[in-house]
CSV table of C-alpha atoms (C1' of nucleotides) in Angstrom, one decimal:
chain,number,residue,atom,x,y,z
D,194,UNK,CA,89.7,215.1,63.6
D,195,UNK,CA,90.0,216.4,67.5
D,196,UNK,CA,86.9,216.4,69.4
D,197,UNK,CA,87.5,220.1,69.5
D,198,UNK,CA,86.4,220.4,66.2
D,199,UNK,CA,83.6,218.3,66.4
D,200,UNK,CA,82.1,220.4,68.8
D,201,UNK,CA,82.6,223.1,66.9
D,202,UNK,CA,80.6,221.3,64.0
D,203,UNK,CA,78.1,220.3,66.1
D,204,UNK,CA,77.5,223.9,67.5
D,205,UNK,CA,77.9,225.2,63.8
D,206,UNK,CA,74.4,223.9,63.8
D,207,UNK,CA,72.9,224.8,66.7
D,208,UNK,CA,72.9,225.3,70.2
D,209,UNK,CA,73.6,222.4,72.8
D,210,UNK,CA,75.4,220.7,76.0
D,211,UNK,CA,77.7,219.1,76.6
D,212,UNK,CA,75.7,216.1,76.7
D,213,UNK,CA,73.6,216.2,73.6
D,214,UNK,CA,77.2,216.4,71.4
D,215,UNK,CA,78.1,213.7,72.5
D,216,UNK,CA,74.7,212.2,71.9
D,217,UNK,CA,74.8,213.2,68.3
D,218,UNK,CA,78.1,212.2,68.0
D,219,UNK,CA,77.4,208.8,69.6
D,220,UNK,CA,74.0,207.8,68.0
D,221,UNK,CA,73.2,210.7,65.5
D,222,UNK,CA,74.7,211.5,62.0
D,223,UNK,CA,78.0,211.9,62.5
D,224,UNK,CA,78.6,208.5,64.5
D,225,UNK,CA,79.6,207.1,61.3
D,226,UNK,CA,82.5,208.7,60.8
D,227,UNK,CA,83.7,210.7,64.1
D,228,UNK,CA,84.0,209.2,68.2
D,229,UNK,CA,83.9,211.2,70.9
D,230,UNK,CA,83.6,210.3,74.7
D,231,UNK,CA,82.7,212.6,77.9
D,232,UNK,CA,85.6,212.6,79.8
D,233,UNK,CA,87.3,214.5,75.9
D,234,UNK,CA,84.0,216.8,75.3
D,235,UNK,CA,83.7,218.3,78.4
D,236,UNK,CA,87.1,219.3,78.4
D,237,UNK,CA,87.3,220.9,74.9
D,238,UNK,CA,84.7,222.9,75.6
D,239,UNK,CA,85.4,224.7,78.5
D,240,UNK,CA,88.9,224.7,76.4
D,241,UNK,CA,86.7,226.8,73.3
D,242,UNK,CA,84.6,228.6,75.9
D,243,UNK,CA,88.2,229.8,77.4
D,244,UNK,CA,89.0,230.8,73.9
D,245,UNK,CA,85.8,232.6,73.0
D,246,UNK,CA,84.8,230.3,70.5
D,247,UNK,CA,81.8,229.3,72.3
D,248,UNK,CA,79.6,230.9,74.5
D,249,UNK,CA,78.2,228.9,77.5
D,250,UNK,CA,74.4,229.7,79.8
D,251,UNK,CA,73.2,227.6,82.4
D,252,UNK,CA,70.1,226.1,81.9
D,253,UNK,CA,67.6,225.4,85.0
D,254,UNK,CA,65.2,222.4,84.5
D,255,UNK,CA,63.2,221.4,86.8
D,256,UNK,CA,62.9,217.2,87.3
D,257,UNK,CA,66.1,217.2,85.6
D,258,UNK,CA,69.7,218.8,86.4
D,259,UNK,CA,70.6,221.9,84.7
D,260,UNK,CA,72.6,222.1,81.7
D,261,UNK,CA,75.0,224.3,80.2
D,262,UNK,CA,74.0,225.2,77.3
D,263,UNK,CA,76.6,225.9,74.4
D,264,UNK,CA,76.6,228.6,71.1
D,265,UNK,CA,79.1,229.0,69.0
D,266,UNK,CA,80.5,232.9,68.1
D,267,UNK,CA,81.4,234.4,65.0
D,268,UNK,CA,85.4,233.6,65.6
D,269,UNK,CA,84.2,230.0,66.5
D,270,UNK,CA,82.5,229.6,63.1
D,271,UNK,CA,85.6,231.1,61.3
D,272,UNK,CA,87.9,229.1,62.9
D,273,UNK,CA,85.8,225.9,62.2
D,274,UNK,CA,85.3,226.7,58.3
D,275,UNK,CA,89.6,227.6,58.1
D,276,UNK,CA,90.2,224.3,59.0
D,277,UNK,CA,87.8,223.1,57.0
D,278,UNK,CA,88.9,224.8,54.2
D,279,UNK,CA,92.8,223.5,55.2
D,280,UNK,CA,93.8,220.3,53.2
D,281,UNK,CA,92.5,217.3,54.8
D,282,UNK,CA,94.2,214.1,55.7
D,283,UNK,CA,93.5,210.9,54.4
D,284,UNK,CA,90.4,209.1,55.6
D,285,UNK,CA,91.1,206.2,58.0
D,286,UNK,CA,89.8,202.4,58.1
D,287,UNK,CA,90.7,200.1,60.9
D,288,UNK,CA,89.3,197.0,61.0
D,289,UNK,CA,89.9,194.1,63.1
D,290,UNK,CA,87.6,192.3,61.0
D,291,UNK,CA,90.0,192.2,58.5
D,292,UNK,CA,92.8,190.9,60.3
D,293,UNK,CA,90.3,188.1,61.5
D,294,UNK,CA,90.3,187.5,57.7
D,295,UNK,CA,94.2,187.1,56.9
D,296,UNK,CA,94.0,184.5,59.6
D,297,UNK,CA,91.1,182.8,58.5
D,298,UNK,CA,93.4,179.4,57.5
D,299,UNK,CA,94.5,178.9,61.5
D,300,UNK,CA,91.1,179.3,63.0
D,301,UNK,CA,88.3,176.8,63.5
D,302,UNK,CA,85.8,176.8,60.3
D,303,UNK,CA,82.6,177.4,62.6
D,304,UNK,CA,84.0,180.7,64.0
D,305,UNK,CA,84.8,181.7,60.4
D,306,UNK,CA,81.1,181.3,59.1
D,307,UNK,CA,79.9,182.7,62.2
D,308,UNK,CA,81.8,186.0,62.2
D,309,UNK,CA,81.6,186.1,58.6
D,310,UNK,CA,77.9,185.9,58.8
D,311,UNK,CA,78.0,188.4,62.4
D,312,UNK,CA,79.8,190.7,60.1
D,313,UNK,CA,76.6,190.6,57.6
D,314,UNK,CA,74.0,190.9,59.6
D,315,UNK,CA,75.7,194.2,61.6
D,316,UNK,CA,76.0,195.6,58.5
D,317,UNK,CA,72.7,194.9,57.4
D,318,UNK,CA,71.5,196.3,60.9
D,319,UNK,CA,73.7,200.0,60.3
D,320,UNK,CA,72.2,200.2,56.9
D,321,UNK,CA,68.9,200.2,58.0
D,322,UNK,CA,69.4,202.5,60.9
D,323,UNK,CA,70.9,204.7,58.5
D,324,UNK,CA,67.6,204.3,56.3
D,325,UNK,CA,65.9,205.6,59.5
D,326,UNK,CA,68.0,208.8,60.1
D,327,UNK,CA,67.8,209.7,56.5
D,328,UNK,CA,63.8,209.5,56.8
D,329,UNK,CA,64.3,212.7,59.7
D,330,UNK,CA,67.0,214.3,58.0
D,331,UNK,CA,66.4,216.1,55.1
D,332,UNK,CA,69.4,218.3,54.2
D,333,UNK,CA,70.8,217.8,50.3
D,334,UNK,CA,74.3,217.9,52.0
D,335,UNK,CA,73.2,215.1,55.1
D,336,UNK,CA,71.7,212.8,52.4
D,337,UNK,CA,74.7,213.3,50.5
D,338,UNK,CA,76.9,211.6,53.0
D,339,UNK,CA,74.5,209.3,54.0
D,340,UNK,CA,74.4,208.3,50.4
D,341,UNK,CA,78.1,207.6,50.5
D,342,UNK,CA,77.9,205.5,53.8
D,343,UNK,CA,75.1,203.7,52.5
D,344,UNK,CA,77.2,202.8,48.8
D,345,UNK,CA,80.8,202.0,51.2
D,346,UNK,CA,78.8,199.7,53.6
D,347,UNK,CA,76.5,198.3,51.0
D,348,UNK,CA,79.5,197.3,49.0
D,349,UNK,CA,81.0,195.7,51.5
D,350,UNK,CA,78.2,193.4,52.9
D,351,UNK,CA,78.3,192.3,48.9
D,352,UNK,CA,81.2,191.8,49.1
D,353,UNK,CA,80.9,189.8,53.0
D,354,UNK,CA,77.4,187.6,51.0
D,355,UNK,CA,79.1,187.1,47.7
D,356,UNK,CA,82.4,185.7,48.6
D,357,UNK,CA,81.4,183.7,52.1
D,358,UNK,CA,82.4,180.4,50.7
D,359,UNK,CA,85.8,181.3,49.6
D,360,UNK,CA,87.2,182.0,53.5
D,361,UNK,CA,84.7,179.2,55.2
D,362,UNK,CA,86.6,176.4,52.3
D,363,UNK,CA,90.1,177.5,53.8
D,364,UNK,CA,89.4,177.5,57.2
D,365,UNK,CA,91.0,175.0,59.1
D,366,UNK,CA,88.8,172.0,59.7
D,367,UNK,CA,87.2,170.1,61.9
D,368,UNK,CA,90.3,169.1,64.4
D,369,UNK,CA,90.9,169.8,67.3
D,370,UNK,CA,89.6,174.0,68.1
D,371,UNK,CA,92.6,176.4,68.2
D,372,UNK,CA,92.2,179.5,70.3
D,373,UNK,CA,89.8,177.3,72.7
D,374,UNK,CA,89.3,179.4,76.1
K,161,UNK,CA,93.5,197.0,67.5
K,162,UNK,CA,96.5,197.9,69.7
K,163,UNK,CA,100.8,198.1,68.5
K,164,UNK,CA,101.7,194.7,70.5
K,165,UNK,CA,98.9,192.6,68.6
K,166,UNK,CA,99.9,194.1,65.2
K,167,UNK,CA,103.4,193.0,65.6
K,168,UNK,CA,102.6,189.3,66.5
K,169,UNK,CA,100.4,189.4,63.3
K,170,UNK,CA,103.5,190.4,61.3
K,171,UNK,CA,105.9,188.1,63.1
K,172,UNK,CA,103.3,185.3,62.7
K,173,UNK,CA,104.5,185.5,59.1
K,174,UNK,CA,108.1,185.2,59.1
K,175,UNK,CA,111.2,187.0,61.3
K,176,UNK,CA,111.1,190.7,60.7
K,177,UNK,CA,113.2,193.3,63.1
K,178,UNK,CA,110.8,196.2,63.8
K,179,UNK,CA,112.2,198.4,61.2
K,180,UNK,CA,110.5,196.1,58.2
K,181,UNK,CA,107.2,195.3,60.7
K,182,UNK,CA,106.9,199.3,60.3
K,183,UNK,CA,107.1,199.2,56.6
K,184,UNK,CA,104.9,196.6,56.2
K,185,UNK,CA,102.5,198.3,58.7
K,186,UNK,CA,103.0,201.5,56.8
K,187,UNK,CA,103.6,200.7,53.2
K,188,UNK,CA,102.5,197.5,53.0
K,189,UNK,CA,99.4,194.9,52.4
K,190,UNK,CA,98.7,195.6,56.1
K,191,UNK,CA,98.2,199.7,55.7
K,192,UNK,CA,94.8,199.8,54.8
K,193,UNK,CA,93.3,198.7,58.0
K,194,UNK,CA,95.7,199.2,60.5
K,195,UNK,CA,98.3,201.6,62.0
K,196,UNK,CA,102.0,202.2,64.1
K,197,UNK,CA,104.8,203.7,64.1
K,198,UNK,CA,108.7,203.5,65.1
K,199,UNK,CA,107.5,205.4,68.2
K,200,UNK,CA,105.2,202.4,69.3
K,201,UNK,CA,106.9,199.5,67.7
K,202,UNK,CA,110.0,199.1,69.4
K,203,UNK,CA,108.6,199.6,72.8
K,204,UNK,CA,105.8,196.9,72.0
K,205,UNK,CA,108.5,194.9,71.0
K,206,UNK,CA,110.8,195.2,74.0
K,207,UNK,CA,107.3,193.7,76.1
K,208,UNK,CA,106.7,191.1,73.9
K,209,UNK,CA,110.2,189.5,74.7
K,210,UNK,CA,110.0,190.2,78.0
K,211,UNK,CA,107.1,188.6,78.1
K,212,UNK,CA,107.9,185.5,76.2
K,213,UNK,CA,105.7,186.0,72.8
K,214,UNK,CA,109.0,186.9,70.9
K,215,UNK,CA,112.6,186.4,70.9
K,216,UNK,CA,115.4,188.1,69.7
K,217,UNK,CA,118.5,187.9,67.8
K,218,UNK,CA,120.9,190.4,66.2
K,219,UNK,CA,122.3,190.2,62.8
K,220,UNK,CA,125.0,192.0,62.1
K,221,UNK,CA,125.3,193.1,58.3
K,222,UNK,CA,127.9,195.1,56.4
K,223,UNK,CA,127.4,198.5,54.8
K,224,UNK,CA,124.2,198.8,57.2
K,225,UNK,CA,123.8,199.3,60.8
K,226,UNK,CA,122.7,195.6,62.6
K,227,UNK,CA,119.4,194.7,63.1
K,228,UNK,CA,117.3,192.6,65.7
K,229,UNK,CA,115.0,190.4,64.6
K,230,UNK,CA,112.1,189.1,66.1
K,231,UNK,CA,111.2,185.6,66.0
K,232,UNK,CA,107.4,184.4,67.3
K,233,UNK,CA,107.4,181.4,70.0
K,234,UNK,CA,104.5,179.4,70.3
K,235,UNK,CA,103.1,181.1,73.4
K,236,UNK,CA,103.0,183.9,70.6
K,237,UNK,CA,101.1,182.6,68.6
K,238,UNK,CA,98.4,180.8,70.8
K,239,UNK,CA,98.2,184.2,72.2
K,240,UNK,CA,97.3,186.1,68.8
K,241,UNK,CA,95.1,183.1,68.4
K,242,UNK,CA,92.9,183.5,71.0
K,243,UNK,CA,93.0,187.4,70.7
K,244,UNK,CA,91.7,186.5,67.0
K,245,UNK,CA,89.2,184.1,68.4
K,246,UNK,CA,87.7,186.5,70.8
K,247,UNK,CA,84.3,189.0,69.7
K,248,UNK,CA,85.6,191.8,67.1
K,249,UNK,CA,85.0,195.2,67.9
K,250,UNK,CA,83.7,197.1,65.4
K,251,UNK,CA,85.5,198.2,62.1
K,252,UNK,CA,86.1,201.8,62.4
K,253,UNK,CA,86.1,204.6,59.9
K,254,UNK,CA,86.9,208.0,60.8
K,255,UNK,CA,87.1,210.3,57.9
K,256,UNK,CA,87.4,214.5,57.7
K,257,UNK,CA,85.9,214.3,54.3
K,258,UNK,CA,82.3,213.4,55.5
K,259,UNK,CA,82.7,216.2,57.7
K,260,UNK,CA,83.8,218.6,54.6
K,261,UNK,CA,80.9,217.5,52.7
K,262,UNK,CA,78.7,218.2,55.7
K,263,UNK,CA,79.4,221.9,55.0
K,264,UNK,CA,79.9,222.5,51.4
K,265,UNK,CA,77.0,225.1,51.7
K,266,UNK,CA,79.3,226.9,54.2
K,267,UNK,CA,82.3,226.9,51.8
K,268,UNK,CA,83.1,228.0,48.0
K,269,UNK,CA,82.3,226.3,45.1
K,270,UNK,CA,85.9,225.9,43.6
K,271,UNK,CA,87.3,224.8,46.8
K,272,UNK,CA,84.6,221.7,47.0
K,273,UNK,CA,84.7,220.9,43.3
K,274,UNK,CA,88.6,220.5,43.9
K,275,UNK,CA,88.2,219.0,47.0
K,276,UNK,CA,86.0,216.2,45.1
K,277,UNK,CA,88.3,215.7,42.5
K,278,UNK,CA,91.1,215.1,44.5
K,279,UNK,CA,89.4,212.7,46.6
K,280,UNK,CA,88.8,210.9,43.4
K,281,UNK,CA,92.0,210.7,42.0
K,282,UNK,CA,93.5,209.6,45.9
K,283,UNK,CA,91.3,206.9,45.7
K,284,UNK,CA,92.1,205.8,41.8
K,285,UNK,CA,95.4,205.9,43.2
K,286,UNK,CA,94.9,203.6,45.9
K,287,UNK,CA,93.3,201.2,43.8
K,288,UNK,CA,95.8,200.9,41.5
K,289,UNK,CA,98.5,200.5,44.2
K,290,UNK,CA,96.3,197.5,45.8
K,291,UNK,CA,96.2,196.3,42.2
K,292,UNK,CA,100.1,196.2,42.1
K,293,UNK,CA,100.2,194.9,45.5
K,294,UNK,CA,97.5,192.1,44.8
K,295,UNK,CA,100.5,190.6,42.0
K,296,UNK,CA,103.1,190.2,44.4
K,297,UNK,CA,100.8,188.2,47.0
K,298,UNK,CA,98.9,185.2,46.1
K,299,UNK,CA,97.9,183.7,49.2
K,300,UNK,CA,93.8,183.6,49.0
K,301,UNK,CA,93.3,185.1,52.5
K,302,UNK,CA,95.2,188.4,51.1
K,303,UNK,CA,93.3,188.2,47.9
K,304,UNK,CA,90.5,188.3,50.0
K,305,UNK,CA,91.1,191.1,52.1
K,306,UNK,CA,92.4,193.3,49.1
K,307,UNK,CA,88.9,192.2,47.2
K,308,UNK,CA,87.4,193.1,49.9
K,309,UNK,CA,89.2,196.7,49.8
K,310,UNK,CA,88.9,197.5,46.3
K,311,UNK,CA,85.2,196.6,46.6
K,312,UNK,CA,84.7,199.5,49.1
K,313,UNK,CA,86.8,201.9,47.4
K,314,UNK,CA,85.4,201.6,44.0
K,315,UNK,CA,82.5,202.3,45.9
K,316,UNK,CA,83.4,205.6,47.4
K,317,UNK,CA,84.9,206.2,44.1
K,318,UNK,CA,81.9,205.9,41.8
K,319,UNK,CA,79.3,207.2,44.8
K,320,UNK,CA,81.8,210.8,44.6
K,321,UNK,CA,81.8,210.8,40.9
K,322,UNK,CA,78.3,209.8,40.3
K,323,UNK,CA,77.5,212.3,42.9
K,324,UNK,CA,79.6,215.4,42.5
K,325,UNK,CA,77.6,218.0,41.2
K,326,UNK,CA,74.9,217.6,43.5
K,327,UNK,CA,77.4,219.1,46.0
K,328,UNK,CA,78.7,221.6,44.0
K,329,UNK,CA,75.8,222.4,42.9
K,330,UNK,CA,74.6,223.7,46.9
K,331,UNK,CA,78.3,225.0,47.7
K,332,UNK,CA,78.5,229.0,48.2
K,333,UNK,CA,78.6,230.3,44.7
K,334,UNK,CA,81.0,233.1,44.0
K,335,UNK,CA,80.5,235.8,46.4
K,336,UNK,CA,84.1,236.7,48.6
K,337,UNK,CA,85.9,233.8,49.9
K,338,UNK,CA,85.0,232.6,53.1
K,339,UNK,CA,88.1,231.2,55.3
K,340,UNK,CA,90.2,233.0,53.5
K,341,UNK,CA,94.0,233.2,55.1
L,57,DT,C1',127.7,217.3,49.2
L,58,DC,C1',123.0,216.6,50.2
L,59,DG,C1',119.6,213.8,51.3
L,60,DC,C1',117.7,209.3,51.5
L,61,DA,C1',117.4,204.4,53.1
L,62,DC,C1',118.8,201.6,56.6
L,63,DA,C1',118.4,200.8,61.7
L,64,DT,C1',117.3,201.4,66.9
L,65,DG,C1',115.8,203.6,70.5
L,66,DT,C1',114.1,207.3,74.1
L,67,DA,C1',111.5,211.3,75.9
L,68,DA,C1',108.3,214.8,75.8
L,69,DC,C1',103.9,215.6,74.6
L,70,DG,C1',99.1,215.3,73.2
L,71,DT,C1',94.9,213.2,73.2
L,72,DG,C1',91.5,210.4,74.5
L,73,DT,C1',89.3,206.5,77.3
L,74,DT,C1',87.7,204.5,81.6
L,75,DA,C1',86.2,204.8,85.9
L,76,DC,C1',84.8,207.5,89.6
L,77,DA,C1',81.9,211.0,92.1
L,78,DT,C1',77.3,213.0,92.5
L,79,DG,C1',72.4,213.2,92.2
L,80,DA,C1',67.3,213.6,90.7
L,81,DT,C1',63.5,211.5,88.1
L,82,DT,C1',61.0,208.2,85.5
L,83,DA,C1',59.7,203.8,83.5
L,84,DG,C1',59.4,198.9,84.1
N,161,DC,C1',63.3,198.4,93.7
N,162,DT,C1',66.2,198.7,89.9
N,163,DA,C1',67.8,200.3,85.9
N,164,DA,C1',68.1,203.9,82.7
N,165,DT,C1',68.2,208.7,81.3
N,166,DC,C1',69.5,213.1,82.2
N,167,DA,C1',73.6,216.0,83.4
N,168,DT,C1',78.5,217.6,84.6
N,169,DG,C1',82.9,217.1,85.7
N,170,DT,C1',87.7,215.1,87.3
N,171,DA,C1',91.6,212.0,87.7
N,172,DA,C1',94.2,208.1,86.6
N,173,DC,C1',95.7,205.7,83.0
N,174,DA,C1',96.7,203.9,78.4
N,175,DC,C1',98.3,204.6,74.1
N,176,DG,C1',100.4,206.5,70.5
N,177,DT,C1',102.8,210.4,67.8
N,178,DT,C1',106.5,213.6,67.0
N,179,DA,C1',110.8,214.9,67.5
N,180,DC,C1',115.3,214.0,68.9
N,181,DA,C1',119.8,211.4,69.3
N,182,DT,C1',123.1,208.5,66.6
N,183,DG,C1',125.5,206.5,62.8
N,184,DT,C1',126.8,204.3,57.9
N,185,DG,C1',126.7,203.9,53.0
N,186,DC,C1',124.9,205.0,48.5
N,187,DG,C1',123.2,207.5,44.6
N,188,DA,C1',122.2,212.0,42.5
DNA sequence: TCGCACATGTAACGTGTTACATGATTAG
DNA sequence: CTAATCATGTAACACGTTACATGTGCGA
C-alpha cells in the first residue's frame, strides 16, 4: 500500500495536514499495519492535490505555524474505494525477530533469554496500548481490526511465554561470547 | 532486514548460487518473514565477494546453463553474527486487508463477504503448506519459527471466521455498486 | 511447438527514508 | 536554556522491483 493511498484513507475520514497523517499513521490506528514518513507524505499530496483528489486551504494559527489543511473530493473518494474494491495482495510479515530465532544455536544463551523475554514484554506493551486506543475509538469496523491485532499479537506472545525454554536449552552455552563488540 | 544480510543467512547454511538463495527466499522456509528478488540478489552477491564475506566458484553442469556458487568465509559469518547480536528492530506487518476492513461500511456486502472468505481459505492454505514444509525440516530452531507461524495464523484465521458476520453485517447492503468499473 | 525450469545479470524506474533547512512557542 | 511539539518542504541517497537480454533442455 503507497502512502498515496493512505492519505487518501486518512482524508476519507476527515480533514487534516500533512502533519497530523502522518501522526495517525505514526501513533494512531493504522500504525499497526501501514508506515509512512514526511519526506513520502508531503510529496503525495501535493501529487493528489495536483490530481484533484484532494483539496488543500491554508490555515493561520497564531503561536503556531500555519497549516495546510487537506479534504478529500468526490473523485478522491472513488478512486480510494476502486482500489479498494481491486483484489488485494497478500499481507506482509517481516521479522528480524525471527531470523534471530533460526540462529538461536550460534548465539550466547543470555542474549537468547534476553531478546526472547524483550520480545515479550514489547508485545505485552502494544497490546496494551492498543487496549487504550480501542477505549477512544468506538467504530464496529475499528474495533474490528483492533480485535484481529489484539488475537495475531496475543497469540504470538503465547506463543514467545509458552515455548521460552525450548530456544534458551539450544542456545550455545556458556563459552566464550560470539558476536562480542 | 536488508538483501546482503539475507544472503549470508542462507549461505550460512550450505553453498547455494543465487538462483536457489532466491527460491529459498521466495518459496521456501524463509518466505514468511522475509523478502528478495533476482533483481537484488545478484548485485548483493557481487558486494559480498568483493568484500570478502563470500567466495565464488563456478560449476559447470550439462543440460543446464553453469552456475556460481557462493560459499561463506569466516569473516561472513562473524559478520551475520554480530548483525544477529545487535538490538532487533521491530517485526513489521503491513497488510491491505486491515485497511479493507477499515471500510467495509463504504463498500458492498458481497464484495466483503468474499473478500473474507478468501482471506480464509489463503490462510488455510498457508497453513497447510507450513505443515508440509515443517516434515521436510527437523532442525528445532525451524520447528520453532514455523510454530511460531502457524500460532499467529491460526489466529488470524479463527479471529476472521469467528468474526465475519459482524463485518458483513455493517457493509453497504444492496443498493447500486459502489466502485464499480 | 509452446512454455516452463534452470541460470545470470543489467538498467530503468519507482518509492521511500534520512537528513537538512527554517522557525515560533511552550514546558521542564 | 534546552528540548520537544508544531509545521512544511526539499534533496541526496538507499534500496528494491520490474522488465529486459540471453540461452539450453525438457515435458506436454
Amino acid at each position: 500500500m503507497n502512502v498515496r493511498t493512505i492519505c487518501l484513507a486518512v482524508l476519507y475520514e476527515g480533514e487534516a495536514s500533512g502533519y497530523e497523517i502522518r501522526k495517525q499513521v505514526v501513533e494512531g490506528d493504522y500504525s499497526y499495519f501501514v508506515e509512512a514518513s514526511f519526506g513520502s507524505i508531503y510529496p503525495a499530496l501535493a501529487k493528489l492535490e495536483e490530481a484533484g483528489l484532494v483539496t488543500a486551504r491554508v490555515e493561520v494559527q497564531d503561536g503556531k505555524p500555519s497549516k495546510k489543511i487537506y479534504a478529500i473530493t468526490a473523485t478522491g473518494r472513488r478512486e480510494f474505494l476502486d482500489h479498494l474494491a481491486e483484489p488485494m495482495g497478500e499481507d506482509q510479515y517481516r521479522s528480524e525477530f525471527l531470523m534471530f530465532a533460526r540462529f538461536v544455536t550460534e548465539l550466547p544463551r543470555e542474549l537468547v533469554a534476553q531478546r526472547l523475554d524483550e520480545r515479550s514484554a514489547d508485545i505485552e506493551r502494544k497490546l496494551t496500548d492498543m487496549q487504550h486506543m480501542l477505549h477512544k475509538n468506538s467504530a464496529a469496523q475499528d474495533c474490528w481490526v483492533m480485535g484481529f491485532g489484539r488475537a495475531c499479537l496475543e497469540a504470538a506472545k503465547h506463543y514467545i511465554d509458552a515455548h521460552r525454554a525450548e530456544l534458551v536449552d539450544i542456545a550455545r552455552s556458556g563459552d566464550r561470547a560470539e558476536a562480542a563488540e
